[in-house]
């Protein structure tokens, strides 16, 4: 059974710093990996989707990488801003996009 | 933009009541999902549907049922609500090869 782990559970960094969030998964036979953002009490917003054949995806200040062989993904956020404060979740798809297995998330706080 | 709406943001019910949570999407997506989210446990899939009248159990289907009579609407039913079903419920939709789009969530409290 696929397990997805995100460490640390919470992270605080000063505004303007670059930071990396980590995600690890136990079964490397994945179809894709996705990063989501969740604001308190709200639903999830998709940030980046990496297909299994890709190594990375970029959107603005965000860059996500994927290393299937080691079962790891990272989300890099450049020049962090207070508006980046949220919980970030990674999710792994095994068969198409029908089912995703989610990590428990990293709660990020950017200190002004 | 994809729009996924859920019938209520907050809901308070009593133990033993039958509860309906409804999700509506406006993008003609084939797939629809119901998750629950609990602190420390993350999102867990309850049921999903890949077509009208088609459904599959997720990881935690016990105590829940679903209905999909129209493509745009996916309902989650708690036949007899219990206190351990107090949670945040999230609906999502997708097409094959694309990401999942989430609704705003329903925070259900069962007293």
PDB file of C-alpha atoms in Angstrom:
ATOM      1  CA  UNK A   1       0.000   0.000   0.000  1.00  0.00           C
ATOM      2  CA  UNK A   2       1.319   3.409  -1.007  1.00  0.00           C
ATOM      3  CA  UNK A   3       2.312   5.665   1.877  1.00  0.00           C
ATOM      4  CA  UNK A   4       3.134   9.339   1.473  1.00  0.00           C
ATOM      5  CA  UNK A   5       5.100  11.224   4.115  1.00  0.00           C
ATOM      6  CA  UNK A   6       5.737  14.926   4.471  1.00  0.00           C
ATOM      7  CA  UNK A   7       8.321  16.157   6.945  1.00  0.00           C
ATOM      8  CA  UNK A   8       8.336  18.532   8.745  1.00  0.00           C
ATOM      9  CA  UNK A   9       4.688  18.893   9.728  1.00  0.00           C
ATOM     10  CA  UNK A  10       5.215  22.623  10.257  1.00  0.00           C
ATOM     11  CA  UNK A  11       7.778  25.150   9.098  1.00  0.00           C
ATOM     12  CA  UNK A  12       8.297  28.862   9.798  1.00  0.00           C
ATOM     13  CA  UNK A  13      10.642  31.012   7.729  1.00  0.00           C
ATOM     14  CA  UNK A  14      11.255  34.765   7.400  1.00  0.00           C
ATOM     15  CA  UNK A  15       9.832  36.556   4.396  1.00  0.00           C
ATOM     16  CA  UNK A  16      12.082  36.631   1.360  1.00  0.00           C
ATOM     17  CA  UNK A  17      13.833  33.328   2.016  1.00  0.00           C
ATOM     18  CA  UNK A  18      13.862  30.448  -0.411  1.00  0.00           C
ATOM     19  CA  UNK A  19      12.562  27.180   1.020  1.00  0.00           C
ATOM     20  CA  UNK A  20      12.079  23.520   0.190  1.00  0.00           C
ATOM     21  CA  UNK A  21       9.216  21.253   1.197  1.00  0.00           C
ATOM     22  CA  UNK A  22       9.722  17.497   1.098  1.00  0.00           C
ATOM     23  CA  UNK A  23       7.527  14.579   0.123  1.00  0.00           C
ATOM     24  CA  UNK A  24       8.450  10.889   0.108  1.00  0.00           C
ATOM     25  CA  UNK A  25       6.486   7.885  -1.104  1.00  0.00           C
ATOM     26  CA  UNK A  26       6.985   4.145  -0.687  1.00  0.00           C
ATOM     27  CA  UNK A  27       5.922   2.729  -4.078  1.00  0.00           C
ATOM     28  CA  UNK A  28       7.881   4.122  -7.022  1.00  0.00           C
ATOM     29  CA  UNK A  29       5.399   2.788  -9.615  1.00  0.00           C
ATOM     30  CA  UNK A  30       3.517   6.056  -9.718  1.00  0.00           C
ATOM     31  CA  UNK A  31       1.531   7.647 -12.526  1.00  0.00           C
ATOM     32  CA  UNK A  32       1.950  11.234 -11.370  1.00  0.00           C
ATOM     33  CA  UNK A  33       2.646  13.395  -8.341  1.00  0.00           C
ATOM     34  CA  UNK A  34       0.803  16.562  -7.475  1.00  0.00           C
ATOM     35  CA  UNK A  35       1.326  19.426  -5.064  1.00  0.00           C
ATOM     36  CA  UNK A  36      -1.671  21.217  -3.593  1.00  0.00           C
ATOM     37  CA  UNK A  37      -2.127  24.231  -1.361  1.00  0.00           C
ATOM     38  CA  UNK A  38      -4.813  24.468   1.312  1.00  0.00           C
ATOM     39  CA  UNK A  39      -5.743  27.642   3.173  1.00  0.00           C
ATOM     40  CA  UNK A  40      -7.355  27.256   6.625  1.00  0.00           C
ATOM     41  CA  UNK A  41     -10.897  25.924   6.423  1.00  0.00           C
ATOM     42  CA  UNK A  42     -10.840  25.821   2.629  1.00  0.00           C
ATOM     43  CA  UNK A  43     -10.568  23.274  -0.149  1.00  0.00           C
ATOM     44  CA  UNK A  44      -7.391  22.351  -2.008  1.00  0.00           C
ATOM     45  CA  UNK A  45      -5.910  24.266  -4.921  1.00  0.00           C
ATOM     46  CA  UNK A  46      -3.669  22.468  -7.398  1.00  0.00           C
ATOM     47  CA  UNK A  47      -0.193  23.987  -7.749  1.00  0.00           C
ATOM     48  CA  UNK A  48       1.815  21.617  -9.908  1.00  0.00           C
ATOM     49  CA  UNK A  49       1.370  18.207 -11.486  1.00  0.00           C
ATOM     50  CA  UNK A  50       4.377  16.108 -12.523  1.00  0.00           C
ATOM     51  CA  UNK A  51       3.832  13.104 -14.766  1.00  0.00           C
ATOM     52  CA  UNK A  52       5.938  10.030 -13.999  1.00  0.00           C
ATOM     53  CA  UNK A  53       8.040  10.606 -17.126  1.00  0.00           C
ATOM     54  CA  UNK A  54       8.954  14.158 -16.061  1.00  0.00           C
ATOM     55  CA  UNK A  55      11.658  15.342 -13.671  1.00  0.00           C
ATOM     56  CA  UNK A  56      10.258  18.738 -12.759  1.00  0.00           C
ATOM     57  CA  UNK A  57       7.583  21.355 -13.305  1.00  0.00           C
ATOM     58  CA  UNK A  58       7.701  25.105 -12.761  1.00  0.00           C
ATOM     59  CA  UNK A  59       5.047  27.731 -12.194  1.00  0.00           C
ATOM     60  CA  UNK A  60       6.152  31.223 -11.280  1.00  0.00           C
ATOM     61  CA  UNK A  61       8.113  31.081  -8.019  1.00  0.00           C
ATOM     62  CA  UNK A  62       7.331  27.387  -7.561  1.00  0.00           C
ATOM     63  CA  UNK A  63       9.388  24.475  -8.806  1.00  0.00           C
ATOM     64  CA  UNK A  64       8.577  20.847  -8.107  1.00  0.00           C
ATOM     65  CA  UNK A  65      10.985  17.996  -8.761  1.00  0.00           C
ATOM     66  CA  UNK A  66      10.416  14.266  -8.900  1.00  0.00           C
ATOM     67  CA  UNK A  67      12.875  11.421  -8.336  1.00  0.00           C
ATOM     68  CA  UNK A  68      10.890   8.212  -8.745  1.00  0.00           C
ATOM     69  CA  UNK A  69      13.778   5.885  -8.066  1.00  0.00           C
ATOM     70  CA  UNK A  70      14.348   7.330  -4.616  1.00  0.00           C
ATOM     71  CA  UNK A  71      10.666   7.950  -3.925  1.00  0.00           C
ATOM     72  CA  UNK A  72      11.059  11.673  -3.346  1.00  0.00           C
ATOM     73  CA  UNK A  73       9.664  14.980  -4.498  1.00  0.00           C
ATOM     74  CA  UNK A  74      10.494  18.504  -3.432  1.00  0.00           C
ATOM     75  CA  UNK A  75       8.592  21.757  -3.776  1.00  0.00           C
ATOM     76  CA  UNK A  76      10.893  24.772  -3.981  1.00  0.00           C
ATOM     77  CA  UNK A  77       9.416  28.193  -3.227  1.00  0.00           C
ATOM     78  CA  UNK A  78      11.570  31.161  -4.161  1.00  0.00           C
ATOM     79  CA  UNK A  79      11.485  34.544  -2.436  1.00  0.00           C
ATOM     80  CA  UNK A  80       8.758  33.566   0.012  1.00  0.00           C
ATOM     81  CA  UNK A  81       5.921  35.990   0.804  1.00  0.00           C
ATOM     82  CA  UNK A  82       3.386  36.137   3.667  1.00  0.00           C
ATOM     83  CA  UNK A  83       0.698  35.111   1.177  1.00  0.00           C
ATOM     84  CA  UNK A  84       2.486  31.797   0.761  1.00  0.00           C
ATOM     85  CA  UNK A  85       1.431  30.836   4.296  1.00  0.00           C
ATOM     86  CA  UNK A  86      -0.762  27.745   3.960  1.00  0.00           C
ATOM     87  CA  UNK A  87      -0.636  23.986   4.252  1.00  0.00           C
ATOM     88  CA  UNK A  88       1.046  22.248   1.329  1.00  0.00           C
ATOM     89  CA  UNK A  89       0.083  18.692   0.473  1.00  0.00           C
ATOM     90  CA  UNK A  90       1.582  16.267  -1.965  1.00  0.00           C
ATOM     91  CA  UNK A  91      -0.408  13.449  -3.512  1.00  0.00           C
ATOM     92  CA  UNK A  92       0.602  10.449  -5.566  1.00  0.00           C
ATOM     93  CA  UNK A  93      -1.456   8.820  -8.297  1.00  0.00           C
ATOM     94  CA  UNK A  94      -0.925   5.143  -9.012  1.00  0.00           C
ATOM     95  CA  UNK A  95      -3.450   4.321 -11.726  1.00  0.00           C
ATOM     96  CA  UNK A  96      -4.358   7.227 -13.967  1.00  0.00           C
ATOM     97  CA  UNK A  97      -5.866   9.979 -11.868  1.00  0.00           C
ATOM     98  CA  UNK A  98      -8.683   7.972 -10.373  1.00  0.00           C
ATOM     99  CA  UNK A  99      -7.132   7.603  -6.968  1.00  0.00           C
ATOM    100  CA  UNK A 100      -4.671   9.810  -5.140  1.00  0.00           C
ATOM    101  CA  UNK A 101      -2.843   9.034  -1.922  1.00  0.00           C
ATOM    102  CA  UNK A 102      -2.195  12.183   0.084  1.00  0.00           C
ATOM    103  CA  UNK A 103       0.467  13.102   2.589  1.00  0.00           C
ATOM    104  CA  UNK A 104      -0.590  14.831   5.794  1.00  0.00           C
ATOM    105  CA  UNK A 105       0.914  18.125   4.690  1.00  0.00           C
ATOM    106  CA  UNK A 106       3.411  20.736   5.826  1.00  0.00           C
ATOM    107  CA  UNK A 107       1.956  23.847   7.458  1.00  0.00           C
ATOM    108  CA  UNK A 108       4.071  26.761   6.230  1.00  0.00           C
ATOM    109  CA  UNK A 109       4.186  30.133   7.974  1.00  0.00           C
ATOM    110  CA  UNK A 110       6.049  33.047   6.388  1.00  0.00           C
ATOM    111  CA  UNK A 111       7.041  35.604   8.996  1.00  0.00           C
ATOM    112  CA  UNK A 112       6.851  39.236   7.753  1.00  0.00           C
TER     113      UNK A 112
ATOM    114  CA  UNK B   1     -12.477  28.088 -14.528  1.00  0.00           C
ATOM    115  CA  UNK B   2     -13.678  24.857 -13.014  1.00  0.00           C
ATOM    116  CA  UNK B   3     -16.311  25.407 -10.363  1.00  0.00           C
ATOM    117  CA  UNK B   4     -17.071  22.780  -7.724  1.00  0.00           C
ATOM    118  CA  UNK B   5     -19.721  23.681  -5.191  1.00  0.00           C
ATOM    119  CA  UNK B   6     -20.793  21.887  -2.039  1.00  0.00           C
ATOM    120  CA  UNK B   7     -24.249  22.273  -0.572  1.00  0.00           C
ATOM    121  CA  UNK B   8     -23.188  23.543   2.867  1.00  0.00           C
ATOM    122  CA  UNK B   9     -20.049  25.013   4.423  1.00  0.00           C
ATOM    123  CA  UNK B  10     -21.052  24.076   7.959  1.00  0.00           C
ATOM    124  CA  UNK B  11     -23.525  21.439   9.101  1.00  0.00           C
ATOM    125  CA  UNK B  12     -24.564  20.265  12.561  1.00  0.00           C
ATOM    126  CA  UNK B  13     -26.517  17.026  12.904  1.00  0.00           C
ATOM    127  CA  UNK B  14     -27.532  14.669  15.686  1.00  0.00           C
ATOM    128  CA  UNK B  15     -26.461  11.060  16.111  1.00  0.00           C
ATOM    129  CA  UNK B  16     -28.660   8.728  14.093  1.00  0.00           C
ATOM    130  CA  UNK B  17     -29.809  11.330  11.571  1.00  0.00           C
ATOM    131  CA  UNK B  18     -29.550  10.669   7.844  1.00  0.00           C
ATOM    132  CA  UNK B  19     -27.239  13.237   6.287  1.00  0.00           C
ATOM    133  CA  UNK B  20     -26.897  14.258   2.645  1.00  0.00           C
ATOM    134  CA  UNK B  21     -23.880  16.128   1.343  1.00  0.00           C
ATOM    135  CA  UNK B  22     -24.125  17.287  -2.221  1.00  0.00           C
ATOM    136  CA  UNK B  23     -21.438  18.246  -4.717  1.00  0.00           C
ATOM    137  CA  UNK B  24     -22.056  19.916  -8.076  1.00  0.00           C
ATOM    138  CA  UNK B  25     -19.519  20.609 -10.832  1.00  0.00           C
ATOM    139  CA  UNK B  26     -19.915  22.667 -13.976  1.00  0.00           C
ATOM    140  CA  UNK B  27     -17.135  21.267 -16.182  1.00  0.00           C
ATOM    141  CA  UNK B  28     -18.519  17.975 -17.480  1.00  0.00           C
ATOM    142  CA  UNK B  29     -15.807  15.977 -15.679  1.00  0.00           C
ATOM    143  CA  UNK B  30     -16.113  12.209 -15.682  1.00  0.00           C
ATOM    144  CA  UNK B  31     -14.587  11.577 -12.272  1.00  0.00           C
ATOM    145  CA  UNK B  32     -15.926  12.756  -8.933  1.00  0.00           C
ATOM    146  CA  UNK B  33     -14.590  11.996  -5.470  1.00  0.00           C
ATOM    147  CA  UNK B  34     -15.540  12.298  -1.820  1.00  0.00           C
ATOM    148  CA  UNK B  35     -12.809  12.636   0.810  1.00  0.00           C
ATOM    149  CA  UNK B  36     -12.783  13.273   4.505  1.00  0.00           C
ATOM    150  CA  UNK B  37      -9.976  15.197   6.160  1.00  0.00           C
ATOM    151  CA  UNK B  38      -8.998  14.766   9.795  1.00  0.00           C
ATOM    152  CA  UNK B  39      -6.052  16.233  11.721  1.00  0.00           C
ATOM    153  CA  UNK B  40      -3.060  13.922  11.622  1.00  0.00           C
ATOM    154  CA  UNK B  41      -4.720  11.544   9.154  1.00  0.00           C
ATOM    155  CA  UNK B  42      -4.797  13.721   6.055  1.00  0.00           C
ATOM    156  CA  UNK B  43      -7.271  13.231   3.231  1.00  0.00           C
ATOM    157  CA  UNK B  44      -8.791   9.805   2.900  1.00  0.00           C
ATOM    158  CA  UNK B  45     -10.891   8.687  -0.042  1.00  0.00           C
ATOM    159  CA  UNK B  46     -14.409   7.548   0.829  1.00  0.00           C
ATOM    160  CA  UNK B  47     -15.912   6.848  -2.615  1.00  0.00           C
ATOM    161  CA  UNK B  48     -15.371   7.895  -6.179  1.00  0.00           C
ATOM    162  CA  UNK B  49     -17.396   7.741  -9.364  1.00  0.00           C
ATOM    163  CA  UNK B  50     -16.085   7.569 -12.919  1.00  0.00           C
ATOM    164  CA  UNK B  51     -19.444   7.834 -14.674  1.00  0.00           C
ATOM    165  CA  UNK B  52     -23.146   8.273 -14.028  1.00  0.00           C
ATOM    166  CA  UNK B  53     -24.468   5.497 -11.794  1.00  0.00           C
ATOM    167  CA  UNK B  54     -20.941   4.056 -11.442  1.00  0.00           C
ATOM    168  CA  UNK B  55     -19.140   4.093  -8.112  1.00  0.00           C
ATOM    169  CA  UNK B  56     -16.176   2.497  -6.427  1.00  0.00           C
ATOM    170  CA  UNK B  57     -15.238   2.232  -2.785  1.00  0.00           C
ATOM    171  CA  UNK B  58     -12.268   4.175  -1.575  1.00  0.00           C
ATOM    172  CA  UNK B  59     -10.221   3.486   1.513  1.00  0.00           C
ATOM    173  CA  UNK B  60     -12.885   4.186   4.159  1.00  0.00           C
ATOM    174  CA  UNK B  61     -16.391   3.513   2.747  1.00  0.00           C
ATOM    175  CA  UNK B  62     -17.900   2.069   5.919  1.00  0.00           C
ATOM    176  CA  UNK B  63     -20.883   4.063   7.144  1.00  0.00           C
ATOM    177  CA  UNK B  64     -21.253   5.960   3.852  1.00  0.00           C
ATOM    178  CA  UNK B  65     -23.034   5.532   0.558  1.00  0.00           C
ATOM    179  CA  UNK B  66     -23.077   7.648  -2.606  1.00  0.00           C
ATOM    180  CA  UNK B  67     -25.357   8.490  -5.476  1.00  0.00           C
ATOM    181  CA  UNK B  68     -24.616   9.807  -8.942  1.00  0.00           C
ATOM    182  CA  UNK B  69     -27.780  10.108 -11.005  1.00  0.00           C
ATOM    183  CA  UNK B  70     -26.506  12.992 -13.156  1.00  0.00           C
ATOM    184  CA  UNK B  71     -22.991  13.638 -14.408  1.00  0.00           C
ATOM    185  CA  UNK B  72     -22.649  16.975 -12.637  1.00  0.00           C
ATOM    186  CA  UNK B  73     -23.906  15.866  -9.221  1.00  0.00           C
ATOM    187  CA  UNK B  74     -22.378  13.479  -6.682  1.00  0.00           C
ATOM    188  CA  UNK B  75     -24.007  12.965  -3.306  1.00  0.00           C
ATOM    189  CA  UNK B  76     -22.523  11.498  -0.144  1.00  0.00           C
ATOM    190  CA  UNK B  77     -24.995   9.917   2.265  1.00  0.00           C
ATOM    191  CA  UNK B  78     -24.479   9.126   5.916  1.00  0.00           C
ATOM    192  CA  UNK B  79     -27.256   6.630   6.603  1.00  0.00           C
ATOM    193  CA  UNK B  80     -27.089   7.027  10.387  1.00  0.00           C
ATOM    194  CA  UNK B  81     -24.663   9.708  11.466  1.00  0.00           C
ATOM    195  CA  UNK B  82     -22.293   8.936  14.311  1.00  0.00           C
ATOM    196  CA  UNK B  83     -19.948  11.175  16.293  1.00  0.00           C
ATOM    197  CA  UNK B  84     -16.891   9.602  14.660  1.00  0.00           C
ATOM    198  CA  UNK B  85     -18.113  10.983  11.335  1.00  0.00           C
ATOM    199  CA  UNK B  86     -17.491  14.528  12.545  1.00  0.00           C
ATOM    200  CA  UNK B  87     -14.991  15.785   9.985  1.00  0.00           C
ATOM    201  CA  UNK B  88     -14.273  18.047   7.033  1.00  0.00           C
ATOM    202  CA  UNK B  89     -15.724  16.560   3.846  1.00  0.00           C
ATOM    203  CA  UNK B  90     -14.206  17.519   0.518  1.00  0.00           C
ATOM    204  CA  UNK B  91     -15.531  16.845  -2.962  1.00  0.00           C
ATOM    205  CA  UNK B  92     -13.282  16.822  -6.029  1.00  0.00           C
ATOM    206  CA  UNK B  93     -13.627  16.311  -9.779  1.00  0.00           C
ATOM    207  CA  UNK B  94     -11.226  15.471 -12.573  1.00  0.00           C
ATOM    208  CA  UNK B  95     -10.766  14.245 -16.099  1.00  0.00           C
ATOM    209  CA  UNK B  96      -8.217  11.592 -16.935  1.00  0.00           C
ATOM    210  CA  UNK B  97      -4.642  12.979 -17.121  1.00  0.00           C
ATOM    211  CA  UNK B  98      -5.550  16.186 -15.307  1.00  0.00           C
ATOM    212  CA  UNK B  99      -5.429  17.310 -11.719  1.00  0.00           C
ATOM    213  CA  UNK B 100      -8.308  17.119  -9.265  1.00  0.00           C
ATOM    214  CA  UNK B 101     -10.371  20.235  -8.602  1.00  0.00           C
ATOM    215  CA  UNK B 102     -11.726  20.616  -5.098  1.00  0.00           C
ATOM    216  CA  UNK B 103     -14.801  22.208  -3.627  1.00  0.00           C
ATOM    217  CA  UNK B 104     -14.637  24.464  -0.555  1.00  0.00           C
ATOM    218  CA  UNK B 105     -15.490  21.668   1.879  1.00  0.00           C
ATOM    219  CA  UNK B 106     -18.276  20.972   4.364  1.00  0.00           C
ATOM    220  CA  UNK B 107     -17.426  20.903   8.047  1.00  0.00           C
ATOM    221  CA  UNK B 108     -19.829  18.396   9.565  1.00  0.00           C
ATOM    222  CA  UNK B 109     -20.348  18.124  13.309  1.00  0.00           C
ATOM    223  CA  UNK B 110     -22.357  15.203  14.665  1.00  0.00           C
ATOM    224  CA  UNK B 111     -23.590  15.697  18.236  1.00  0.00           C
TER     225      UNK B 111
END
